[in-house]
CSV table of C-alpha atoms and ligand atoms in Angstrom, one decimal:
chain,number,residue,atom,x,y,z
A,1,UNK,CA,-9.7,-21.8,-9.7
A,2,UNK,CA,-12.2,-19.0,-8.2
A,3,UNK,CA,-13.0,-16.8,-11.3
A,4,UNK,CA,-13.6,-12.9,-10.6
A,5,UNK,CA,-15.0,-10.0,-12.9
A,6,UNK,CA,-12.0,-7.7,-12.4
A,7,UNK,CA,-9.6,-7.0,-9.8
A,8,UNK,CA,-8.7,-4.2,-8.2
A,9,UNK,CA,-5.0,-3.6,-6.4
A,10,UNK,CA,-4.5,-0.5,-4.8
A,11,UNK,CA,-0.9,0.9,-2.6
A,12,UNK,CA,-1.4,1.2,0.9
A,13,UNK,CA,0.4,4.0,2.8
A,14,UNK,CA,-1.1,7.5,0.9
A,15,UNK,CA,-4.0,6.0,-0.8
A,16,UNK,CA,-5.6,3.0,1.4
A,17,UNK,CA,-5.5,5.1,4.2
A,18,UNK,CA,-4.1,8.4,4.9
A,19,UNK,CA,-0.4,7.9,7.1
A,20,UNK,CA,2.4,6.6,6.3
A,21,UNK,CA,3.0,3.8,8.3
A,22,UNK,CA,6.5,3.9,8.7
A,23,UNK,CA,6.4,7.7,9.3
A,24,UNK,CA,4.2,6.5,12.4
A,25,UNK,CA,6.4,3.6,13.6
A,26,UNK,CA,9.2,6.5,13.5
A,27,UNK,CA,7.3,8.6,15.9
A,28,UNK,CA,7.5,5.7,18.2
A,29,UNK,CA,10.9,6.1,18.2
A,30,UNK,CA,11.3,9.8,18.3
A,31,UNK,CA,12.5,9.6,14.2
A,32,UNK,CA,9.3,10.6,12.6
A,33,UNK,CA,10.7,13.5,11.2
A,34,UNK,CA,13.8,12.4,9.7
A,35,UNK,CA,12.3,9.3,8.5
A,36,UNK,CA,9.8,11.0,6.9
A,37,UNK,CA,11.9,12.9,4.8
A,38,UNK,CA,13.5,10.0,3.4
A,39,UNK,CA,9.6,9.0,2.7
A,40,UNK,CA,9.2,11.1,0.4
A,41,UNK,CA,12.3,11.3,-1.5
A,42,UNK,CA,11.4,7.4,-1.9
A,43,UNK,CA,7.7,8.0,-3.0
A,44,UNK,CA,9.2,10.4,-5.5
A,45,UNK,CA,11.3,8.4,-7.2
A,46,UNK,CA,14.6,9.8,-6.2
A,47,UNK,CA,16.0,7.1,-4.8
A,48,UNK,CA,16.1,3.3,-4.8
A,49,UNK,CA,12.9,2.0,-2.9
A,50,UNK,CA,14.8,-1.4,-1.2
A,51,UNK,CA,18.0,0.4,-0.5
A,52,UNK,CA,15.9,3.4,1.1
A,53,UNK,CA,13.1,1.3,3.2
A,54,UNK,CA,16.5,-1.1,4.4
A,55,UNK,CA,18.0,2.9,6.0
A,56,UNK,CA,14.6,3.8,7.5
A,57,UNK,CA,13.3,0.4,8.8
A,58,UNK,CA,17.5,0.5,11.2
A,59,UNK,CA,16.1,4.0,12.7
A,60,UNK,CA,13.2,2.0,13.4
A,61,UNK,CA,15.2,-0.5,15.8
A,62,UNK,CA,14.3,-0.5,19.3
A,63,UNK,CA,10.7,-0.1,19.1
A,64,UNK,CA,8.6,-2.0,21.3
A,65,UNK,CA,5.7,-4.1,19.1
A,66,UNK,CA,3.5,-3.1,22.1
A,67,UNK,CA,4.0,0.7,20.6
A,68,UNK,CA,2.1,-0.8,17.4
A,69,UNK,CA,-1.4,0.0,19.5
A,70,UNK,CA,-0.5,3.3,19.0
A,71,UNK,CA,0.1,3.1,15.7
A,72,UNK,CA,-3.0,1.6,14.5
A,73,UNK,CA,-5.1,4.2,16.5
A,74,UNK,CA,-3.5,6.9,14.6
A,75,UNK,CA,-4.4,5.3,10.9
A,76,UNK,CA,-7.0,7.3,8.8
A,77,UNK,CA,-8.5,5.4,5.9
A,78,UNK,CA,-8.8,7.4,3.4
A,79,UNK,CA,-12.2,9.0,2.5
A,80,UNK,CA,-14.7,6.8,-0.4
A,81,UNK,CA,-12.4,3.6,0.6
A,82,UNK,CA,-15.4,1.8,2.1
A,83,UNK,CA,-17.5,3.2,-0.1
A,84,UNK,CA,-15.1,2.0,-3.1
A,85,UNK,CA,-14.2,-1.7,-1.7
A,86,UNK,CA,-18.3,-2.3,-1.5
A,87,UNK,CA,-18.7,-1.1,-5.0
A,88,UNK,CA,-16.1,-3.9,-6.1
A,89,UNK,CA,-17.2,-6.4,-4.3
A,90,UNK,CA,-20.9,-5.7,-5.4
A,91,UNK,CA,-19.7,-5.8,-9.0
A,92,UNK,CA,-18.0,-9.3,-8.8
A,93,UNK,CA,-14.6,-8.0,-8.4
A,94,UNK,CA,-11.6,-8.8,-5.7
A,95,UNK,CA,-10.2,-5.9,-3.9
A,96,UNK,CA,-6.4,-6.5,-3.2
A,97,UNK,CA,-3.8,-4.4,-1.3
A,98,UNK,CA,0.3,-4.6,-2.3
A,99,UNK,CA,2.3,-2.3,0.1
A,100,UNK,CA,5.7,-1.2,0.7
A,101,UNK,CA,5.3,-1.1,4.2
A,102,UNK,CA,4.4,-3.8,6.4
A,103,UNK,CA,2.2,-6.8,7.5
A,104,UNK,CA,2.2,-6.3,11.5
A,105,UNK,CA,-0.2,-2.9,10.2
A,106,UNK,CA,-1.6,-4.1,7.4
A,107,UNK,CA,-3.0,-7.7,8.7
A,108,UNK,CA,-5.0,-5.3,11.2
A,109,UNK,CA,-6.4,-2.4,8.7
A,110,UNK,CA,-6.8,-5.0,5.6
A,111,UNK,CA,-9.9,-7.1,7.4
A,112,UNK,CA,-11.0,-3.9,8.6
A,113,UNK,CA,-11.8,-2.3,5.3
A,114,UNK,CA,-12.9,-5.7,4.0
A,115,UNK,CA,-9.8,-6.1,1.5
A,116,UNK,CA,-10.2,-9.6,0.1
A,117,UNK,CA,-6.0,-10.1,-0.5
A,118,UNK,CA,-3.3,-8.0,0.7
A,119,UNK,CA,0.7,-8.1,0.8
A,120,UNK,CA,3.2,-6.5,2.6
A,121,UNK,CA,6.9,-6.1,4.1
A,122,UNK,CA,7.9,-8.0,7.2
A,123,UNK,CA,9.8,-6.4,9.9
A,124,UNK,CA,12.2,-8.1,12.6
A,125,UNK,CA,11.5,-8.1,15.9
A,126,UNK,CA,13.8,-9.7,18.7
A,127,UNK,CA,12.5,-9.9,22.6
A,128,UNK,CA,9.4,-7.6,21.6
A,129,UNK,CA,11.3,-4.8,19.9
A,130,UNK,CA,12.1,-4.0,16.8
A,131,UNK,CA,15.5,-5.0,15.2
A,132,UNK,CA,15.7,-2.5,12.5
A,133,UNK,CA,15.6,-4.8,9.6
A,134,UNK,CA,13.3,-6.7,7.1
A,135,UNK,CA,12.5,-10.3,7.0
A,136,UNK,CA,12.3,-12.2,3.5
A,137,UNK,CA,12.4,-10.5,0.1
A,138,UNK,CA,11.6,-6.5,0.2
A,139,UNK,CA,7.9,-5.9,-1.6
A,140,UNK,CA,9.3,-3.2,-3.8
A,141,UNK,CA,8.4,-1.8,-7.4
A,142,UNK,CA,8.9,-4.7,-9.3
A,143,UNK,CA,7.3,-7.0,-6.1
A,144,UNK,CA,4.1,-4.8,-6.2
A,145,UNK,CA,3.9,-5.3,-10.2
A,146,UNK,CA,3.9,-9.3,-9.4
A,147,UNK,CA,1.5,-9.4,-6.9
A,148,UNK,CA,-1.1,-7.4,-9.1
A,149,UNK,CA,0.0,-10.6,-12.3
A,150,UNK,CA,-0.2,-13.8,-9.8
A,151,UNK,CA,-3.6,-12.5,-8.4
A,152,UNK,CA,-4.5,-12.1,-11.8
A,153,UNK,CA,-4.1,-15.4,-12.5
A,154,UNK,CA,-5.1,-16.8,-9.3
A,155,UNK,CA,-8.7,-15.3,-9.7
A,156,UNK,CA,-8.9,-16.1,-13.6
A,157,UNK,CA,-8.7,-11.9,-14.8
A,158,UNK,CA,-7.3,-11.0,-17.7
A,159,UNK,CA,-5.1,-7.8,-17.3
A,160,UNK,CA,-7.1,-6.1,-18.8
A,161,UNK,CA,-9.3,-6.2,-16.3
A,162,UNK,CA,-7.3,-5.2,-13.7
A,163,UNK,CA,-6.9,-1.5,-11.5
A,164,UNK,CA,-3.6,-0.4,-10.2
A,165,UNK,CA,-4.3,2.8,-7.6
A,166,UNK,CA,-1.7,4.2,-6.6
A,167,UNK,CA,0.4,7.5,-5.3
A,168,UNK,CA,4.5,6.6,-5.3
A,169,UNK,CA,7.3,5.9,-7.9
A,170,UNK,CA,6.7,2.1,-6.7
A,171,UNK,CA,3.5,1.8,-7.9
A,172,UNK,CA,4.6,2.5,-11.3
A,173,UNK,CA,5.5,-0.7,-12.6
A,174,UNK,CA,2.0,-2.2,-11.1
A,175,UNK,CA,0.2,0.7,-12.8
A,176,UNK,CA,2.1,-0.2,-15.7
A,177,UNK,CA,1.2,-3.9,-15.7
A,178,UNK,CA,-2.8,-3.4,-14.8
A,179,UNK,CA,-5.6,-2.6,-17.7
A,180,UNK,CA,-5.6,1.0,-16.2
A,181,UNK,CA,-3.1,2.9,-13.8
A,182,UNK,CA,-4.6,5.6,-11.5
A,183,UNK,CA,-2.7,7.9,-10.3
A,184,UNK,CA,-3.9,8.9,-6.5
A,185,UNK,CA,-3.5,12.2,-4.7
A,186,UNK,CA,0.0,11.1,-6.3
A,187,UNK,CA,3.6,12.4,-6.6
A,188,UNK,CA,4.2,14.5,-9.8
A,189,UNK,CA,6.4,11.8,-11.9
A,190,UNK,CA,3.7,9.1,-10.8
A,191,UNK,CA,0.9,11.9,-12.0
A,192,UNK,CA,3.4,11.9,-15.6
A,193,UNK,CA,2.9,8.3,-16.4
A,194,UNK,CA,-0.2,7.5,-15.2
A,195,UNK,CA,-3.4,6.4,-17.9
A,196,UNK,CA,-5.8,8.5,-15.4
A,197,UNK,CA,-5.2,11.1,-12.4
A,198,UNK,CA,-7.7,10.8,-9.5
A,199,UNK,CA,-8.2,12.8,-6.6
A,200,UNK,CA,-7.6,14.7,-4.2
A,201,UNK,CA,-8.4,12.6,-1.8
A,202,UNK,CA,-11.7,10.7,-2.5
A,203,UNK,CA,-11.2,7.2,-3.9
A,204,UNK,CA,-15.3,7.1,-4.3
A,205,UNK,CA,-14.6,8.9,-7.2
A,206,UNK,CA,-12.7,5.0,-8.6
A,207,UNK,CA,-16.4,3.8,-8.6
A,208,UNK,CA,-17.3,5.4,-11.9
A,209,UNK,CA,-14.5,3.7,-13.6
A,210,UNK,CA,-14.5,0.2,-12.2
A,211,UNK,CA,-15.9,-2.2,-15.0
B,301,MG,MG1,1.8,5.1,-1.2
């Protein structure tokens, strides 16, 4: 069993990088704006994360996977990311990504930024378009909290050694589990619960506290 010095698991969409993916995949369809608002009522906690990403992922249906191109160009990582992930890895530690949104992004930006792990969402797609539904079981609060425990235990950390970064109401549970929860650039009722608030919107500023 490969044996790291910590581990690190930070959100995706909001605190990997800058967008929110599905916000982006919207726009694609003409829907950014409405799907973003129901973004954010999700990411504060106001309503049920599966039964909210199941609504915006159907106004997603019809998008051509070609239109994904378009996506990707448009992703901003966030500022200190690269700087953060070298730190990590320099220190002996595994840098790991759980998101909400999806794998036809993520498997693209994860490599890019060097992320040793990451999981995600899977969306449907039928003749090259979209079908406006997820595959397999939704990554949601309590999905994000047990990726964070079976790398844990895959890489031999304690969870006590273990980061959670993160800026939604579905990262709490994964903040909850890890050694320390960080709050990033976050949404007030993640802010509330939290063990440390980072921010605005340099995650170099993570290095400091990373063991
Ligand atoms: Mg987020």
């Amino acid at each position: 069993m490969p044996v790291a010095r910590f581990l690190v698991v930070f959100d995706a969409d909001s605190t990997l990088i800058r967008n929110e993916v599905i916000e982006l995949i919207a726009d694609e369809a003409g829907r950014g704006a409405e799907v973003a608002a129901a973004t954010e009522a999700a990411m504060r906690g106001e309503v049920d994360f599966a039964t909210s990403l199941r609504s915006r992922v159907e106004q997603l249906r019809g998008v051509p996977v070609s239109g994904f191109a378009r996506v990707l160009e448009r992703i901003e990582p966030t500022p200190g990311v690269r700087e953060l992930i070298a730190a990590i890895h320099e220190r002996g530690g595994i840098a790991a990504v759980v998101s909400g949104g999806f794998h036809e992004i993520l498997d693209t930006v994860a490599p890019s930024l060097d992320v040793d792990v990451w999981r995600a969402n899977r969306l449907s797609v039928e003749n090259g378009v979209l079908s406006g539904v997820v595959d397999g079981v939704i990554v949601d609060a309590a999905g994000k909290a047990a990726a964070l425990r079976e790398w844990a235990a895959q890489y031999g950390v304690p969870l006590s050694r273990t980061i959670a970064i993160g800026d939604g109401a579905n990262d709490l549970q994964m903040m909850d589990a890890a050694g320390l929860g960080l709050a990033f650039n976050a949404k007030p009722a993640v802010r509330a619960q939290a063990d440390l608030v980072v921010g605005p919107v340099d995650l170099a500023e993570v290095i400091a506290l990373l063991p």
